[in-house]
Coordinates of C-alpha atoms in Angstrom, one line a residue:
M293 CA -0.1 -0.1 0.0
T294 CA 2.7 2.7 0.7
S295 CA 4.7 1.7 -3.0
T296 CA 1.3 2.7 -4.3
F297 CA 0.6 6.1 -2.0
A298 CA 4.5 6.7 -3.1
K299 CA 3.1 6.6 -7.2
L300 CA 0.3 8.6 -6.5
V301 CA 1.9 11.7 -4.8
P302 CA 4.1 12.7 -7.9
L303 CA 1.1 12.6 -10.2
V304 CA -1.3 14.4 -7.8
L305 CA 1.5 17.3 -7.0
A306 CA 2.3 17.4 -11.1
F307 CA -1.7 17.9 -11.6
A308 CA -1.7 20.6 -8.9
V309 CA 1.3 22.4 -10.3
N310 CA -0.1 22.8 -13.8
G311 CA -3.4 23.6 -12.5
A312 CA -1.7 26.5 -10.8
W313 CA -0.1 27.9 -13.9
A314 CA -3.2 27.2 -16.1
H315 CA -4.2 30.8 -16.3
G316 CA -0.6 32.7 -15.9
D317 CA -1.4 34.9 -19.2
V318 CA -3.9 36.6 -17.8
K319 CA -3.5 40.3 -17.4
C320 CA -6.2 42.7 -17.1
T321 CA -5.1 46.1 -15.7
T322 CA -2.2 47.8 -14.0
R323 CA -4.5 50.2 -12.1
P324 CA -4.2 50.3 -8.6
K325 CA -7.4 47.8 -6.9
A326 CA -8.7 51.6 -5.5
E327 CA -10.2 52.0 -8.7
W328 CA -11.8 48.7 -9.6
K329 CA -15.5 48.8 -9.3
P330 CA -17.1 46.6 -7.2
H331 CA -17.6 43.1 -7.8
T332 CA -20.9 43.2 -7.2
E333 CA -21.2 45.5 -9.7
L334 CA -20.0 43.2 -12.1
H335 CA -22.3 40.5 -10.8
E336 CA -24.9 42.2 -11.7
K337 CA -24.4 43.2 -14.9
L338 CA -24.1 39.5 -16.2
T339 CA -26.8 38.7 -14.2
K340 CA -28.8 40.9 -16.4
E341 CA -27.3 39.8 -19.6
G342 CA -28.5 36.3 -18.4
W343 CA -25.5 34.6 -16.8
V344 CA -25.9 32.5 -13.6
V345 CA -22.4 33.1 -11.6
R346 CA -21.9 30.3 -9.5
R347 CA -18.5 31.9 -7.9
M348 CA -16.3 35.1 -8.5
E349 CA -12.6 35.6 -7.2
A350 CA -10.3 39.0 -7.3
T351 CA -7.1 37.6 -8.7
A352 CA -3.8 40.2 -9.0
S353 CA -4.9 41.9 -12.0
C354 CA -8.7 40.5 -13.0
Y355 CA -12.5 39.7 -11.6
E356 CA -12.1 35.6 -12.3
V357 CA -16.1 34.7 -13.1
Y358 CA -17.1 30.8 -12.8
A359 CA -20.1 31.3 -14.3
K360 CA -23.0 29.4 -16.7
D361 CA -23.2 32.0 -20.1
P362 CA -26.2 32.8 -21.4
Q363 CA -26.4 30.0 -23.3
G364 CA -25.8 27.4 -20.5
K365 CA -22.3 26.4 -21.1
R366 CA -20.2 26.4 -18.1
I367 CA -17.6 28.7 -18.1
E368 CA -14.3 30.4 -16.8
A369 CA -14.0 33.5 -17.7
F370 CA -12.0 37.3 -16.9
F371 CA -13.0 40.5 -16.7
D372 CA -11.3 44.3 -16.1
P373 CA -12.3 44.8 -12.7
V374 CA -12.5 48.8 -13.9
T375 CA -14.2 48.2 -17.6
F376 CA -15.7 44.7 -17.5
A377 CA -14.4 44.2 -20.2
R378 CA -14.2 40.3 -20.9
V379 CA -10.9 39.1 -21.1
E380 CA -9.2 36.0 -23.1
E381 CA -6.3 34.2 -21.8
K382 CA -3.4 34.5 -23.9

């Protein structure tokens, strides 16, 4: 049992590291957080557009949104916190 566990640990760590780097190239704004609009305004805007927001997080430069878009597709999307423009991953 110990050898099976020892084989699984590197595999689990590899997935964890890859997930952490999954969207490291997304840069939304360089403006200070004091200029960011509240995330609640983005939530309200998206809801009015037909999105179903499950969760929102603030990254270093973006709002990261986990939601269903108006077509019902589950997505992870990034938005500029100053303009609320959607930002695509590079």
